[in-house]
Coordinates of C-alpha atoms and ligand atoms in Angstrom, one line a residue:
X1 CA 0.0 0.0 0.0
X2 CA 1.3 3.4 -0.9
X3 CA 0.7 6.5 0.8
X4 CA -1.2 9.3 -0.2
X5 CA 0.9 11.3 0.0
X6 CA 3.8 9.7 -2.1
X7 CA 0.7 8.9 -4.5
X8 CA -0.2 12.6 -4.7
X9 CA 3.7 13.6 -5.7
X10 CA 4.4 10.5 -7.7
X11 CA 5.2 11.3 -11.5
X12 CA 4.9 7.5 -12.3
X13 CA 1.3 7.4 -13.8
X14 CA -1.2 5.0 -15.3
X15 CA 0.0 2.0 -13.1
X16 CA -2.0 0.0 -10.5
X17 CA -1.7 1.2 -7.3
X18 CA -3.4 0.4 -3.7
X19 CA -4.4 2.7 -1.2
X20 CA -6.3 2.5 2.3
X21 CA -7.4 5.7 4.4
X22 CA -10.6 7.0 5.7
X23 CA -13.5 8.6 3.5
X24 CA -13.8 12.2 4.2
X25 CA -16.5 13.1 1.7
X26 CA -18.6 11.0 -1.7
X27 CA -20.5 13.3 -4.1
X28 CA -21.6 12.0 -7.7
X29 CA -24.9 10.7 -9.9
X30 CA -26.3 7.9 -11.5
X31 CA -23.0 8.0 -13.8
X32 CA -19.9 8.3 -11.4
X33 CA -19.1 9.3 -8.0
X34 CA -16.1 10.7 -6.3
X35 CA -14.7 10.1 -2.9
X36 CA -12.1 12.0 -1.0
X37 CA -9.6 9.2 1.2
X38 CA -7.4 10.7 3.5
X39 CA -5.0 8.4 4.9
X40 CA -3.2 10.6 7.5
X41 CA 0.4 11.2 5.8
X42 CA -0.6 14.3 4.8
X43 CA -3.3 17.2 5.0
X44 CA -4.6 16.8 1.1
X45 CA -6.8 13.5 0.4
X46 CA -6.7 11.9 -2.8
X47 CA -9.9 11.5 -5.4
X48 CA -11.3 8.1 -6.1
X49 CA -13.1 7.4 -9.3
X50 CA -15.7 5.1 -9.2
X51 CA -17.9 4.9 -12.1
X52 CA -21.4 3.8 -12.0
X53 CA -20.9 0.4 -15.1
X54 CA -17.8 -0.9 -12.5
X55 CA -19.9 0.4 -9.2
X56 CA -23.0 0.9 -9.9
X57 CA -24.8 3.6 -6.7
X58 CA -26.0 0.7 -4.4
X59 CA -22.5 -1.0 -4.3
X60 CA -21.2 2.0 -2.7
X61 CA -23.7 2.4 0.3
X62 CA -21.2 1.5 3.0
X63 CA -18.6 4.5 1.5
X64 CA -20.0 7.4 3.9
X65 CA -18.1 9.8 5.6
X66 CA -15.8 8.2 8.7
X67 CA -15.6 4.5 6.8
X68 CA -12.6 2.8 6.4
X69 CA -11.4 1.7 2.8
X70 CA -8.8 -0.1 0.3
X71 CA -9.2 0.7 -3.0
X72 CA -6.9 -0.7 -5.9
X73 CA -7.4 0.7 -9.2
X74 CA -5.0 3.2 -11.8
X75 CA -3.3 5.8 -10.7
X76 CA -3.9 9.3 -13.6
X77 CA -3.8 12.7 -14.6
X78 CA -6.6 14.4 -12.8
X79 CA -9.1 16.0 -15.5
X80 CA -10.9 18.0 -12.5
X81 CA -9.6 20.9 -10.6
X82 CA -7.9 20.9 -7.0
X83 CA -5.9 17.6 -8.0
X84 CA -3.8 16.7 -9.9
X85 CA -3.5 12.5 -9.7
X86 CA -6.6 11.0 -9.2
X87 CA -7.3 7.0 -9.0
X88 CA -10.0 5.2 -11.2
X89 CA -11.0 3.1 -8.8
X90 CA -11.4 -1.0 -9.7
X91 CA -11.4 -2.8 -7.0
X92 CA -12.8 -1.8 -3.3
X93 CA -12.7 -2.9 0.0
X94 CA -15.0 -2.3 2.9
X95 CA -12.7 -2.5 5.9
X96 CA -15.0 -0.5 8.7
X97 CA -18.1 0.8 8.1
X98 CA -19.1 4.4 9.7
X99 CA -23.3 4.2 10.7
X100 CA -23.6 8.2 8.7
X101 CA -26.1 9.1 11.0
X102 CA -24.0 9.0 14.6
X103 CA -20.7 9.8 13.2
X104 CA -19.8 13.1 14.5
X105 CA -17.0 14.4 12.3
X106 CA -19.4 15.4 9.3
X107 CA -17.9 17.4 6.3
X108 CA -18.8 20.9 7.7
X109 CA -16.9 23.3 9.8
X110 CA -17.7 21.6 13.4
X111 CA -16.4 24.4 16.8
X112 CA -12.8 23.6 18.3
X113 CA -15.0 23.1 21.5
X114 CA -17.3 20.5 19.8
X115 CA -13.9 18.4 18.8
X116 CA -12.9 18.3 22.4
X117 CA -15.8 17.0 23.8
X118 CA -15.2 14.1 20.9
X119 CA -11.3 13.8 21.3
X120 CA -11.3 10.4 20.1
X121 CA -12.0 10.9 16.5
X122 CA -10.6 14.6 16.2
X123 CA -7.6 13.5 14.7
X124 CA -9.9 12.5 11.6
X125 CA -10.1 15.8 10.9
X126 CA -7.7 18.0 8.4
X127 CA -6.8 20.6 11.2
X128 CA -6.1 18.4 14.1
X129 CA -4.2 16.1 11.9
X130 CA -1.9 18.9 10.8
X131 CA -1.3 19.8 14.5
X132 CA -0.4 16.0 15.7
X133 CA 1.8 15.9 12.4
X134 CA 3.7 19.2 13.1
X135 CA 4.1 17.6 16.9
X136 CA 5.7 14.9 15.6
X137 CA 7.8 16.9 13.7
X138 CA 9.1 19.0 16.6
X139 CA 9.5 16.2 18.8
X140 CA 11.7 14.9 16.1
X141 CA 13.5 18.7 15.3
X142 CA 14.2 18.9 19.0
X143 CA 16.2 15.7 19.2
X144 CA 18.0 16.1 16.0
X145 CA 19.1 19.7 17.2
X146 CA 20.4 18.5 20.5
X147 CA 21.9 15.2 18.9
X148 CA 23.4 17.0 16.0
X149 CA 24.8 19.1 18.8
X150 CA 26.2 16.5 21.2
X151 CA 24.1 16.9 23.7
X152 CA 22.9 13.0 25.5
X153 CA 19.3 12.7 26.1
X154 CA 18.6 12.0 29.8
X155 CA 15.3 10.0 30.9
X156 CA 14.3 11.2 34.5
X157 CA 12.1 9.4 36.9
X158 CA 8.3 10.2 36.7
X159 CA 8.0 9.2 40.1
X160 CA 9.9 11.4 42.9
X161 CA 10.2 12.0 46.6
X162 CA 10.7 16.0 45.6
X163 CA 9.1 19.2 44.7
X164 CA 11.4 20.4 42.2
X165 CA 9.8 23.7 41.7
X166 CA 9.3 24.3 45.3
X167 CA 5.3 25.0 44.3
X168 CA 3.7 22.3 46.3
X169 CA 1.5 21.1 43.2
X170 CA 1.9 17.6 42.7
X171 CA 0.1 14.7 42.2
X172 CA 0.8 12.0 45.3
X173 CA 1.8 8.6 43.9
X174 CA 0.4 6.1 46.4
X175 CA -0.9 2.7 46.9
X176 CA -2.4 3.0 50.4
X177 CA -5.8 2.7 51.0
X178 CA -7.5 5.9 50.1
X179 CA -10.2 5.0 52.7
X180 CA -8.5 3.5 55.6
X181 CA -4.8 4.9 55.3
X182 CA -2.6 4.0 58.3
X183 CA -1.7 6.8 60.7
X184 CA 0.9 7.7 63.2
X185 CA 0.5 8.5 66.3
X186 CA -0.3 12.3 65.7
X187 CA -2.9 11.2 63.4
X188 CA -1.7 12.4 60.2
X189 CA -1.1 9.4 57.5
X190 CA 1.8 7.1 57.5
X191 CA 3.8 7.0 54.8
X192 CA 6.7 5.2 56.0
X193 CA 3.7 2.4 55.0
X194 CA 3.3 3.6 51.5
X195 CA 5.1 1.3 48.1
X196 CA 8.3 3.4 48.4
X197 CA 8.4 3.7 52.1
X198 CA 7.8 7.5 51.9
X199 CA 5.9 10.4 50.4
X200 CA 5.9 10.0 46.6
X201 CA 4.7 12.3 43.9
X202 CA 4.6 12.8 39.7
X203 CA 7.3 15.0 38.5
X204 CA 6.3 18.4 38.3
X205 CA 10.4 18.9 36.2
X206 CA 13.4 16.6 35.7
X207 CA 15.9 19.2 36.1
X208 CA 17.0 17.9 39.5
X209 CA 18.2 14.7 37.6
X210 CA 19.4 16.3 34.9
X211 CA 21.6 18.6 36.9
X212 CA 23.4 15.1 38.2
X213 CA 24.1 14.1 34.6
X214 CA 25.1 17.5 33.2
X215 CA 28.1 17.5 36.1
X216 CA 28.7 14.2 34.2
X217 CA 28.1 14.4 30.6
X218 CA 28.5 17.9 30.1
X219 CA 25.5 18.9 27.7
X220 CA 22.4 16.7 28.2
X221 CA 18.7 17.8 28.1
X222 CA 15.3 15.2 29.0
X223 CA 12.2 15.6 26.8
X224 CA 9.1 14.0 28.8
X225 CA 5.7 14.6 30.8
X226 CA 5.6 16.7 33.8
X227 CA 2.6 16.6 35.8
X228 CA 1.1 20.4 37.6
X229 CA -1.7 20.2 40.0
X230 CA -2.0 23.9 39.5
X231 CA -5.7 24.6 39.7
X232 CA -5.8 27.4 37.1
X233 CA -8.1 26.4 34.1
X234 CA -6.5 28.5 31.8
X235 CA -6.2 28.4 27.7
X236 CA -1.9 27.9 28.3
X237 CA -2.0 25.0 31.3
X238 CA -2.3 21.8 31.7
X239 CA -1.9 19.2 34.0
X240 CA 0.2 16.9 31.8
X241 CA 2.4 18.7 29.8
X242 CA 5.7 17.9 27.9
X243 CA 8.8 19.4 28.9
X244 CA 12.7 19.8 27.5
X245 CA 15.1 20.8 29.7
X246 CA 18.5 20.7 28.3
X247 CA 21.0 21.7 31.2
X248 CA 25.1 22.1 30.3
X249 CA 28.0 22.4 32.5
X250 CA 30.4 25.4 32.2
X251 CA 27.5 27.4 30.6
X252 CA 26.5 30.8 32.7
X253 CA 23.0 32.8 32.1
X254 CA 24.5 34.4 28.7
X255 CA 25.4 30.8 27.0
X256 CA 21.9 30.1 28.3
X257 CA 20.5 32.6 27.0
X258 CA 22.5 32.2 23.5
X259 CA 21.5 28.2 23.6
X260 CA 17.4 28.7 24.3
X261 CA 17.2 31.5 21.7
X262 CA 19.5 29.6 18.8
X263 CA 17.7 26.0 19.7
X264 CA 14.0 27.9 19.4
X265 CA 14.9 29.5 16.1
X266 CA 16.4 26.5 14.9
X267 CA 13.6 24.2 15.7
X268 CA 10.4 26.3 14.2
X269 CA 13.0 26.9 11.3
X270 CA 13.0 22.9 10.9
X271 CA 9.1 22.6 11.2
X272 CA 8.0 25.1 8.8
X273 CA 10.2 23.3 6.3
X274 CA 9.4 19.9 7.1
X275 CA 5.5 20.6 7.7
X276 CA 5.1 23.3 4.7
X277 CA 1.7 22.2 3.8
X278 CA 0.3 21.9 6.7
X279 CA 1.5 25.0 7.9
X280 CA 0.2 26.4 5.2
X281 CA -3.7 24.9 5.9
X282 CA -2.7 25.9 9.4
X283 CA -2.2 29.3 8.4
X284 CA -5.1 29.6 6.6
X285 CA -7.5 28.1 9.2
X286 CA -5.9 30.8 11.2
X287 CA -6.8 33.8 9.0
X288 CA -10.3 32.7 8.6
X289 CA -10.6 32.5 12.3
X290 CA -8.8 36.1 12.8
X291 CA -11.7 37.4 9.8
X292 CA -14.5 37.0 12.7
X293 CA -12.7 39.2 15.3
X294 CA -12.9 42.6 15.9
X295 CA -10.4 44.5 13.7
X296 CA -8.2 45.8 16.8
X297 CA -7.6 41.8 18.3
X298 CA -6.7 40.6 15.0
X299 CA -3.0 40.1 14.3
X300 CA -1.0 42.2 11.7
X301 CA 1.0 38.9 11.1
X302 CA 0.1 35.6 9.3
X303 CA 0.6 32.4 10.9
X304 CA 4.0 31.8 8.5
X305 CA 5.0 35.7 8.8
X306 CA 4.9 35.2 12.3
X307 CA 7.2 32.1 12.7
X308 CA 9.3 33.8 10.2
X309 CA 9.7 36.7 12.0
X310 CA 11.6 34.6 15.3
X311 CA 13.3 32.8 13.3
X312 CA 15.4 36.5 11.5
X313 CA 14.8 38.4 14.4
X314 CA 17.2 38.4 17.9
X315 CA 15.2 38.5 21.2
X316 CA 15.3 41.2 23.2
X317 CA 16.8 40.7 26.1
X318 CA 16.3 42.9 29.0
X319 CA 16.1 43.0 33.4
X320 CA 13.2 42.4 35.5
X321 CA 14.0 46.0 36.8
X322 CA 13.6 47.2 33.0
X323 CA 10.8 45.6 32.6
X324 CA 9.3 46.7 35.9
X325 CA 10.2 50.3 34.6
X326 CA 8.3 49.8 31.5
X327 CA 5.2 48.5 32.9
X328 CA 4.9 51.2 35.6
X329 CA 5.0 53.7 32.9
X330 CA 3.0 52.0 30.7
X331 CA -0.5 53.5 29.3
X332 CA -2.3 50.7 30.8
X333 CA -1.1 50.7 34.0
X334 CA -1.6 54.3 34.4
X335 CA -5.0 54.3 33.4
X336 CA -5.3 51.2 35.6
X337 CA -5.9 49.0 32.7
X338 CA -4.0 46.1 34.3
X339 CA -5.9 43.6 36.8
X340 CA -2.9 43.8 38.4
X341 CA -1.3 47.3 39.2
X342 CA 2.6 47.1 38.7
X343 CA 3.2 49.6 41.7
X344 CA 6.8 48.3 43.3
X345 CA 9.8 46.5 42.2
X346 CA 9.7 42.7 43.4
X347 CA 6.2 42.2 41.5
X348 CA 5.5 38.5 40.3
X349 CA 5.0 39.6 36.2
X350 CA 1.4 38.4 35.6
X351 CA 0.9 37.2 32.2
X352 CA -1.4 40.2 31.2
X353 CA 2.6 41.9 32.0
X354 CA 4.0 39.9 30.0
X355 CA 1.7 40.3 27.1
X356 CA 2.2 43.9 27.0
X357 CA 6.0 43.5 27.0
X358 CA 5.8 40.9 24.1
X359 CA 3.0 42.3 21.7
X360 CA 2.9 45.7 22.5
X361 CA 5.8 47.2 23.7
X362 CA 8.9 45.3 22.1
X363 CA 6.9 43.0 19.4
X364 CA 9.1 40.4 19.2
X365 CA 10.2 37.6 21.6
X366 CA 11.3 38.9 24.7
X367 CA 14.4 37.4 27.3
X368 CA 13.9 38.6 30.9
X369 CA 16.8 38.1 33.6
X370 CA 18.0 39.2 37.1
X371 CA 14.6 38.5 38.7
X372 CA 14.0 39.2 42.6
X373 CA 15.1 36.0 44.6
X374 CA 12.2 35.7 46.3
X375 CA 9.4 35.1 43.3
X376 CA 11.9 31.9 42.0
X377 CA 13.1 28.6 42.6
X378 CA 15.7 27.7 45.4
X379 CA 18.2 26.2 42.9
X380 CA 19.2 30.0 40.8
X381 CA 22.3 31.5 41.4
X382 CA 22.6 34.4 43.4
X383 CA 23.3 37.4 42.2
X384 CA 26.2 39.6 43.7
X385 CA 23.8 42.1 44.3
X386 CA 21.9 39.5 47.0
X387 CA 18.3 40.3 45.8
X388 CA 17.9 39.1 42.8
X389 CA 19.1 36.0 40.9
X390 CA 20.1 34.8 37.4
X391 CA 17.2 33.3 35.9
X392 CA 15.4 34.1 32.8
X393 CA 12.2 33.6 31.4
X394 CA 11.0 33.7 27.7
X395 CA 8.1 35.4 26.7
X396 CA 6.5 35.0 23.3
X397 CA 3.6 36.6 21.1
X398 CA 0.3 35.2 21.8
X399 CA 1.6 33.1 24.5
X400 CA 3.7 34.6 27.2
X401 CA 6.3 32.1 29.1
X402 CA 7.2 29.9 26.7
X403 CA 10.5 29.2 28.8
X404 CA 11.8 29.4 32.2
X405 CA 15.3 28.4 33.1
X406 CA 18.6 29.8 35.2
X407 CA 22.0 29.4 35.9
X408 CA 22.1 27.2 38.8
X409 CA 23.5 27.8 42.4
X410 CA 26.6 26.1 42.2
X411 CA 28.2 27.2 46.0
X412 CA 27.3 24.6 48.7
X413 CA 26.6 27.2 51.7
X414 CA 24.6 29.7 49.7
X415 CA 22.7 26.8 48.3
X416 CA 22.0 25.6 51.8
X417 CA 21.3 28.9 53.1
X418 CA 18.6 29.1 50.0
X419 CA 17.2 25.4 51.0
X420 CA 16.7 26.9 54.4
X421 CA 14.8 29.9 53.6
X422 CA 12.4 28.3 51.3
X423 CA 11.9 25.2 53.9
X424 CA 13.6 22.4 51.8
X425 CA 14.7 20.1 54.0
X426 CA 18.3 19.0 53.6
X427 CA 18.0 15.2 54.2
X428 CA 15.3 15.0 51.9
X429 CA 18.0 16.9 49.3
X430 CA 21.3 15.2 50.1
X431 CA 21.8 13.7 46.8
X432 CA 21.4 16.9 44.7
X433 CA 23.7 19.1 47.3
X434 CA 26.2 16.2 46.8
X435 CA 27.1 17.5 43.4
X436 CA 28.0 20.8 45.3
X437 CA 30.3 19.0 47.1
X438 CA 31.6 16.7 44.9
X439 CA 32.9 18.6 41.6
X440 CA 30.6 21.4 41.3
X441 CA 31.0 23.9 38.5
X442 CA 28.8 26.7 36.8
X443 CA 25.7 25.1 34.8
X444 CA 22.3 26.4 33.5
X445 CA 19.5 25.2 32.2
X446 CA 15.8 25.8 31.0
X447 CA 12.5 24.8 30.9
X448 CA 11.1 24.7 27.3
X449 CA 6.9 23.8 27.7
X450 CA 6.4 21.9 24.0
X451 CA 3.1 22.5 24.0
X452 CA 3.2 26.5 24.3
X453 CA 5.4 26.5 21.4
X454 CA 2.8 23.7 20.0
X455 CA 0.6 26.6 20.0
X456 CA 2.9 29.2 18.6
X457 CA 3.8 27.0 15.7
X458 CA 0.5 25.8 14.6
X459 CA -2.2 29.5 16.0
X460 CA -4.0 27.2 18.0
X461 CA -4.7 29.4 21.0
X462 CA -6.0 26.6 23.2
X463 CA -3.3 24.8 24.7
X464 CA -6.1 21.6 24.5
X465 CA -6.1 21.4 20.9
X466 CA -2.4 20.3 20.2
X467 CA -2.0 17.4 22.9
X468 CA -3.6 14.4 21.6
X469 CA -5.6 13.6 24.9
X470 CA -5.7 16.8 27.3
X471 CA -5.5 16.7 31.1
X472 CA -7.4 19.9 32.8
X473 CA -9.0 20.1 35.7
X474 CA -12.0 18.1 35.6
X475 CA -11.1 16.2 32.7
X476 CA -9.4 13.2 32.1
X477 CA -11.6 11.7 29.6
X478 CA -10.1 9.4 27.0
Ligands
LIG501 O1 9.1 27.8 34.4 P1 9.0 26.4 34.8 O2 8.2 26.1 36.0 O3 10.5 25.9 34.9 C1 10.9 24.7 35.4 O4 10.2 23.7 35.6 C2 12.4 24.5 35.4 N1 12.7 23.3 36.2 C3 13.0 24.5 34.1 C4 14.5 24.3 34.0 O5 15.1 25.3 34.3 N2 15.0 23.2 33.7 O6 8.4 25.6 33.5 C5 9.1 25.6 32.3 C6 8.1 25.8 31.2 C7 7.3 27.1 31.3 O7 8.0 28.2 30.8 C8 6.1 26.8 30.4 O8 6.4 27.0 29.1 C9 5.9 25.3 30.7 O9 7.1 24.8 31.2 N3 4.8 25.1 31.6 C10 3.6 24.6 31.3 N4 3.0 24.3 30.1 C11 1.8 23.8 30.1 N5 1.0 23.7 31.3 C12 1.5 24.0 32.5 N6 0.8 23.8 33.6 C13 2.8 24.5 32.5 N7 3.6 24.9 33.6 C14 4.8 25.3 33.0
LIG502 MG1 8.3 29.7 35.0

């Protein structure tokens, strides 16, 4: 069997060929009908001929909409518009019927929020294929970059005993009995009782880990789920979510810096190559969906103008103090447009802050460093200064934090000092402080979320719509 979309660029015509797919649409009369197969390799389906002395109407019945099909017949020049191979069908196969009148994918325009609800048979359609092909593709950009780079790809645990993040939103991993837990004597459970003899969670990062093979192998990076019990039902979170976190030894917050913002263009470079076409449909679902806004929400930029645009322009790189600056001084902060006043320095940047920076102030992506200690993670590296610390976060257009990473507090005592203050208790961290004992040396990292720049790459602006199967709160369906 040949794919569709080898079949669709093939030269080699009038020979037999085979194909399988699903029937997306049959139209015709009394003399010949045509049927649109999609088979998944690409966004574009291919026409079968079928005419009515070979098939007459009734053998056709069981080609609706949503059936499975194989169809050997000769592969031609296209006489219609919109194609230009067709196949004269001569031989078909029923493989799955579809009952017409409970299928839900129908050949209309169905609502983003209609395909949720029916998540299992989305991927039928033309945009949410694109979107799981262009995943793939990343998936597959972000370990060629790293690879071609000589970077080793790291598998961390999904299971921990630590909160990484410090944000106390983890799932608890446990086999007790959810009724009837043991207790100690204070009366709060026992989990000395539980499968690993402890407390155990899902990983909300793999950093941690990663840090203990980068003061090994020098550049490595992990690429898997993270789990967020973060109640915020928001169009940018989710509670499973894919992460790459690359983390290099020797590498300070510039070379980190220099590393996300080369590795970001690189990658959506690779994509809009590799996917053109459906970029392109992409592109245009986008516009189509931008033509029923208001003209002052709609984007100046197409979908491909837009990737374009990261990919030739540098990011901006600027302080949290800047950027504090900016936003106090901004026109919606004086007129007390923000829900969330920017007043004093020391702020968390709420992602109505961020948005302005990105899309209205600088429009372009936007690199933010030196935040105050106290709104980040234990692990960054303290600054000289002894407020703030070297982190940075990456903001993009139409998303916000696309990326949050550091250079990492590499001096036992002022790591300890940090674990103190934010409550982390030592035992519970011995291993990780070890490599501060043991051979430490400046390293930095970041957090790259794959589906936020998922949704940069594709327009989607619902961070549902390009994992396969979503986890929100409240939904764990399929
Ligand atoms: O900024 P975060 O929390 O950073 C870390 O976890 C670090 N350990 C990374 C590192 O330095 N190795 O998360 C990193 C990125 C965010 O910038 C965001 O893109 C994404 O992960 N992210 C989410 N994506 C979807 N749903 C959520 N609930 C997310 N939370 C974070
Ligand atoms: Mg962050």
């Amino acid at each position: 069997m040949e794919s569709i979309k080898d079949l669709l660029k093939s030269t080699d015509l009038d020979r037999d060929v085979t194909v399988g797919g699903w029937v997306r649409t049959k139209r015709g009369n009394a003399y010949v009908n045509f049927v649109a197969l999609n088979d998944g390799s690409t966004v574009n389906n291919i026409q079968l001929v079928f005419e009515s002395g070979q098939f007459p109407e009734e053998s056709l019945k069981d080609v609706t909409t949503g059936a499975c099909i194989a169809v050997t017949g000769r592969l031609v020049a296209s006489e219609g518009k919109g194609q230009t191979v067709e196949i004269k069908a001569a031989k078909l196969t029923v493989h799955g019927k579809s009952h017409p009148d409970e299928y839900p994918i129908q050949p209309k325009k169905h609502s983003l929020e209609f395909l949720r609800e029916n998540a299992h048979l989305r991927v039928r359609t033309s945009t949410f294929s694109a979107v799981f092909r262009v995943r793939h593709s990343l998936t597959f950009a972000i370990h060629k970059y790293f690879n071609d780079r000589g970077f080793f790809n790291v598998h961390s645990p999904i299971i921990t005993g630590s909160d990484a993040e410090g944000a106390g939103e983890m799932f608890r991993v446990s086999t007790l009995d959810a009724k009837k837990p043991p207790l100690k004597e204070d009366g709060t459970v026992d989990f000395s009782q539980d499968f690993f003899g402890k407390e155990t969670n899902l990983t909300v990062s793999g950093q941690l880990q990663a840090e203990l093979a980068a003061l090994a192998l020098s550049k490595v990076y992990t690429f898997g789920p993270t789990f967020r019990a973060e109640n915020s039902n928001t169009s940018r979170h989710l509670a499973e979510f894919w992460m790459i976190e690359p983390e290099v030894a020797f590498c300070d917050i510039h070379g980190n810096m220099d590393l996300a913002e080369d590795f970001l263009q690189w990658v959506i470079a690779y994509v809009k190559e590799q996917c053109a076409d459906d970029i392109a449909f992409l592109a245009q679902r986008l516009a189509e969906e931008e033509k029923g806004k208001p003209e002052a929400e709609r984007s100046p930029l197409g979908l491909v103008e837009k990737l374009d645009f990261v990919i030739n322009n540098r990011f901006e790189r600027i302080s949290y103090t800047e950027a504090v600056e900016i936003l106090r001084n901004s026109q919606p902060n004086r007129k007390k447009k923000f829900q969330y006043p920017v007043d004093e320095w020391g702020i968390d940047l709420q992602s109505e802050h961020e948005r302005f920076l990105v899309e209205k102030h600088f429009q372009r992506p936007v690199i933010i460093t030196g935040y105050p200690a106290k709104i980040k993670a234990f692990y960054m590296k303290l600054n000289e200064d002894g407020n703030t610390v070297a982190a940075m976060d990456i903001l993009f257009p139409g998303i916000g934090e696309i990326v949050g990473g550091s250079q990492r507090e590499e001096r036992y005592e002022v790591l300890l000092e940090k674990m103190k203050q934010f409550h982390i208790p030592e035992e519970s961290m011995s291993w990780y402080l070890d490599t501060r004992k043991f051979g430490t040396v400046t390293h930095s990292g970041f957090g790259l979320g794959f589906e936020r720049l998922m949704m940069f790459i594709t327009g989607m602006t619902n961070v549902r719509d390009v994992i396969p199967f979503p986890r929100t709160p409240n939904n764990c369906e399929f």
